[in-house]
Amino acid sequence: ILNVEQSPQSLHVQEGDSTNFTCSFPSSNFYALHWYRWETAKSPEALFVMTLNGDEKKKGRISATLNTKEGYSYLYIKGSQPEDSATYLCAFMSGTYKYIFGTGTRLKVLA
Amino acid sequence: NAGVTQTPKFRVLKTGQSMTLLCAQDMNHEYMYWYRQDPGMGLRLIHYSVGEGTTAKGEVPDGYNVSRLKKQNFLLGLESAAPSQTSVYFCASSSGLAGVIEQFFGPGTRLTVL
């Protein structure tokens, strides 16, 4: 059974702090890794789609890196703002049209 | 564009009742997915479709059926609802080559089975 783990499960940071969290996935049969941002009472929205080992993606203050050989991806948020408060999901795809989602990291940014 | 819409938003069923959840997308996407979200668990794939007229089982297909008669619609059916099917159901769609294109999610349907 393929397993995707995210850590930490939740964290609180102060406004202006930088933070990062981890998505761990099987290192074999890698096809793609997605990061989604999920605000309460809304739908998950895509942040990044990563397909190549060593990929680095950036969108504003948020960036992500990918290591397919060791099976992990990091998501970084620089200078966290209250509007960054959300659950951040990663989803691993092993080439069979199926995504395996992690349980998410719940981020709360305190003003 | 409305994106991905789901009908209904909320529903309460009694054990043994049946219902159909409708997912519609106006982005001309080939791929559509049904997930369920339960506390403490990641989104789990129920069924998916890679094109009109096709469906396939996901991770947790038991107790559900699906149909994709039209490209824009993906229906999820519960023939005989059970309390274990109490969950929040999300539909998603994507275009192009699955995996390298992100999924777009609907707003979810909260289903309670008594």
Coordinates of C-alpha atoms in Angstrom, one line a residue:
Chain A
I1 CA 0.0 0.0 0.0
L2 CA 1.4 3.3 -1.0
N3 CA 1.7 5.8 1.8
V4 CA 2.2 9.6 1.8
E5 CA 3.1 11.2 5.0
Q6 CA 3.1 14.9 5.9
S7 CA 4.8 16.5 8.8
P8 CA 4.1 18.2 11.0
Q9 CA 0.4 17.6 11.3
S10 CA -0.1 21.2 12.5
L11 CA 1.9 24.2 13.5
H12 CA 1.3 27.8 14.7
V13 CA 3.8 30.5 13.6
Q14 CA 3.9 34.2 14.2
E15 CA 3.3 36.7 11.4
G16 CA 6.5 37.3 9.6
D17 CA 8.1 33.9 10.5
S18 CA 9.3 31.6 7.7
T19 CA 8.3 28.0 7.9
N20 CA 8.5 24.7 6.1
F21 CA 6.9 21.4 6.0
T22 CA 7.6 17.9 4.6
C23 CA 5.8 15.5 2.3
S24 CA 7.3 12.0 2.2
F25 CA 6.3 9.5 -0.5
P26 CA 7.5 6.2 -2.0
S27 CA 10.7 6.7 -3.9
S28 CA 9.8 4.1 -6.6
N29 CA 7.5 4.5 -9.5
F30 CA 7.4 8.3 -9.2
Y31 CA 5.3 10.2 -11.7
A32 CA 4.3 13.5 -10.2
L33 CA 3.9 15.3 -6.9
H34 CA 1.3 18.0 -6.3
W35 CA 0.9 20.6 -3.6
Y36 CA -2.5 22.0 -2.8
R37 CA -3.6 24.8 -0.4
W38 CA -6.9 24.1 1.3
E39 CA -8.6 26.9 3.2
T40 CA -11.4 26.1 5.6
A41 CA -14.8 25.9 3.9
K42 CA -13.2 26.1 0.5
S43 CA -11.9 23.6 -2.1
P44 CA -8.3 22.6 -2.4
E45 CA -6.4 24.8 -4.9
A46 CA -3.3 23.7 -6.7
L47 CA 0.0 25.4 -5.7
F48 CA 2.6 23.3 -7.6
V49 CA 2.9 20.4 -9.9
M50 CA 6.4 18.8 -9.7
T51 CA 7.6 16.1 -11.9
L52 CA 11.4 16.1 -12.1
N53 CA 14.0 15.3 -9.4
G54 CA 15.5 18.5 -8.3
D55 CA 12.5 20.6 -9.3
E56 CA 12.1 23.9 -7.5
K57 CA 8.9 25.9 -7.9
K58 CA 8.1 29.3 -6.6
K59 CA 4.9 31.3 -6.4
G60 CA 5.3 34.6 -4.5
R61 CA 6.5 33.8 -1.0
I62 CA 5.8 30.1 -1.3
S63 CA 8.3 27.6 -2.8
A64 CA 8.8 23.9 -3.0
T65 CA 11.6 21.5 -3.7
L66 CA 11.5 17.8 -4.8
N67 CA 13.8 14.9 -4.2
T68 CA 12.4 11.8 -6.0
K69 CA 15.4 9.6 -5.2
E70 CA 14.9 9.9 -1.4
G71 CA 11.1 10.4 -1.6
Y72 CA 10.4 13.8 -0.1
S73 CA 9.3 17.3 -1.0
Y74 CA 9.6 20.5 1.1
L75 CA 7.2 23.4 1.0
Y76 CA 8.5 26.7 2.3
I77 CA 6.6 29.9 3.2
K78 CA 8.7 33.0 3.6
G79 CA 7.4 35.8 5.9
S80 CA 4.1 34.1 6.8
Q81 CA 1.0 36.2 6.7
P82 CA -2.4 35.4 8.4
E83 CA -3.9 34.8 4.9
D84 CA -1.4 31.9 4.6
S85 CA -3.4 30.0 7.3
A86 CA -4.7 26.9 5.6
T87 CA -4.1 23.2 5.3
Y88 CA -1.4 22.3 2.8
L89 CA -1.8 18.9 1.1
C90 CA 0.6 17.0 -1.0
A91 CA -0.5 14.3 -3.5
F92 CA 1.7 11.6 -5.0
M93 CA 1.1 10.0 -8.3
S94 CA 2.7 6.8 -9.4
G95 CA 1.7 6.7 -13.0
T96 CA -1.7 5.0 -12.8
Y97 CA -3.9 8.1 -12.9
K98 CA -4.3 7.7 -9.2
Y99 CA -3.3 10.2 -6.6
I100 CA -2.5 9.3 -3.0
F101 CA -3.0 12.3 -0.7
G102 CA -1.3 13.0 2.5
T103 CA -3.4 14.1 5.5
G104 CA -2.1 17.6 5.3
T105 CA -0.2 20.1 7.4
R106 CA -2.5 22.7 9.1
L107 CA -0.8 26.0 9.4
K108 CA -2.1 28.8 11.6
V109 CA -0.3 32.2 11.3
L110 CA -0.9 34.4 14.3
A111 CA -1.1 38.1 13.8
Chain B
N1 CA -16.7 29.9 -16.0
A2 CA -18.2 28.0 -13.0
G3 CA -15.3 25.6 -12.8
V4 CA -16.3 22.4 -11.0
T5 CA -19.7 22.4 -9.3
Q6 CA -21.3 19.7 -7.1
T7 CA -24.9 19.1 -6.3
P8 CA -26.2 18.9 -3.6
K9 CA -24.0 20.7 -1.0
F10 CA -25.6 18.8 1.9
R11 CA -27.7 15.7 2.3
V12 CA -28.9 13.5 5.1
L13 CA -29.9 9.9 4.2
K14 CA -31.3 7.0 6.2
T15 CA -29.5 3.7 6.0
G16 CA -30.6 1.8 2.9
Q17 CA -31.6 4.9 0.9
S18 CA -30.1 5.7 -2.4
M19 CA -28.9 8.9 -3.9
T20 CA -26.8 10.3 -6.7
L21 CA -24.2 13.1 -6.4
L22 CA -23.6 15.2 -9.5
C23 CA -20.3 16.7 -10.5
A24 CA -20.2 19.1 -13.5
Q25 CA -17.2 20.9 -15.0
D26 CA -17.2 23.5 -17.8
M27 CA -13.5 23.4 -18.6
N28 CA -13.7 20.6 -21.1
H29 CA -11.5 18.4 -18.9
E30 CA -10.9 14.7 -19.8
Y31 CA -10.2 13.4 -16.4
M32 CA -12.7 13.4 -13.5
Y33 CA -12.4 12.0 -10.0
W34 CA -14.5 11.4 -6.9
Y35 CA -12.8 11.5 -3.5
R36 CA -14.1 11.2 0.1
Q37 CA -12.6 13.1 3.0
D38 CA -12.8 11.6 6.5
P39 CA -11.3 13.0 9.7
G40 CA -7.7 12.1 10.1
M41 CA -7.4 10.7 6.7
G42 CA -6.2 12.1 3.4
L43 CA -8.5 12.5 0.4
R44 CA -9.2 8.9 -0.8
L45 CA -10.1 8.2 -4.4
I46 CA -13.4 6.4 -4.9
H47 CA -13.6 6.2 -8.7
Y48 CA -12.2 8.1 -11.6
S49 CA -12.8 8.6 -15.3
V50 CA -10.2 9.2 -18.1
G51 CA -12.8 10.2 -20.6
E52 CA -16.5 10.2 -21.6
G53 CA -17.9 6.7 -21.3
T54 CA -15.0 5.3 -19.2
T55 CA -14.8 4.7 -15.5
A56 CA -12.4 2.9 -13.2
K57 CA -12.1 2.0 -9.5
G58 CA -10.0 3.9 -7.1
E59 CA -8.8 3.1 -3.6
V60 CA -12.2 2.8 -1.9
P61 CA -14.8 1.9 -4.6
D62 CA -17.1 -0.5 -2.6
G63 CA -20.6 0.7 -2.1
Y64 CA -20.4 3.3 -4.9
N65 CA -21.1 3.3 -8.6
V66 CA -20.3 6.0 -11.2
S67 CA -21.2 7.0 -14.7
R68 CA -19.7 9.4 -17.2
L69 CA -22.3 9.6 -20.0
K70 CA -21.3 13.1 -20.9
K71 CA -17.8 14.6 -20.8
Q72 CA -18.8 17.4 -18.5
N73 CA -20.6 15.3 -15.9
F74 CA -19.5 12.6 -13.5
L75 CA -22.1 11.0 -11.3
L76 CA -21.5 9.2 -8.1
G77 CA -24.2 6.8 -6.9
L78 CA -24.9 5.2 -3.5
E79 CA -27.3 2.3 -4.1
S80 CA -27.9 1.5 -0.4
A81 CA -26.4 4.0 1.9
A82 CA -24.6 2.9 5.1
P83 CA -23.4 5.0 8.1
S84 CA -19.8 4.3 7.0
Q85 CA -20.5 6.4 3.9
T86 CA -21.0 9.5 6.1
S87 CA -18.3 11.8 4.7
V88 CA -17.5 14.8 2.7
Y89 CA -17.3 14.0 -1.0
F90 CA -15.1 16.0 -3.4
C91 CA -15.2 15.9 -7.2
A92 CA -12.1 17.0 -9.2
S93 CA -11.2 17.3 -12.8
S94 CA -8.0 17.8 -14.8
S95 CA -7.0 18.2 -18.4
G96 CA -4.2 17.0 -20.5
L97 CA -1.8 14.4 -19.3
A98 CA -2.9 13.3 -15.8
G99 CA -0.3 14.0 -13.2
V100 CA 1.5 16.9 -14.9
I101 CA -1.6 19.0 -14.8
E102 CA -3.2 20.1 -11.5
Q103 CA -6.7 19.0 -10.4
F104 CA -9.5 21.5 -9.9
F105 CA -11.8 20.6 -7.1
G106 CA -15.5 21.2 -6.5
P107 CA -16.8 22.7 -3.2
G108 CA -17.7 19.3 -1.7
T109 CA -20.9 17.6 -0.7
R110 CA -21.4 16.8 3.0
L111 CA -23.3 13.5 3.3
T112 CA -24.7 12.1 6.6
V113 CA -26.1 8.6 6.7
L114 CA -28.2 7.9 9.8

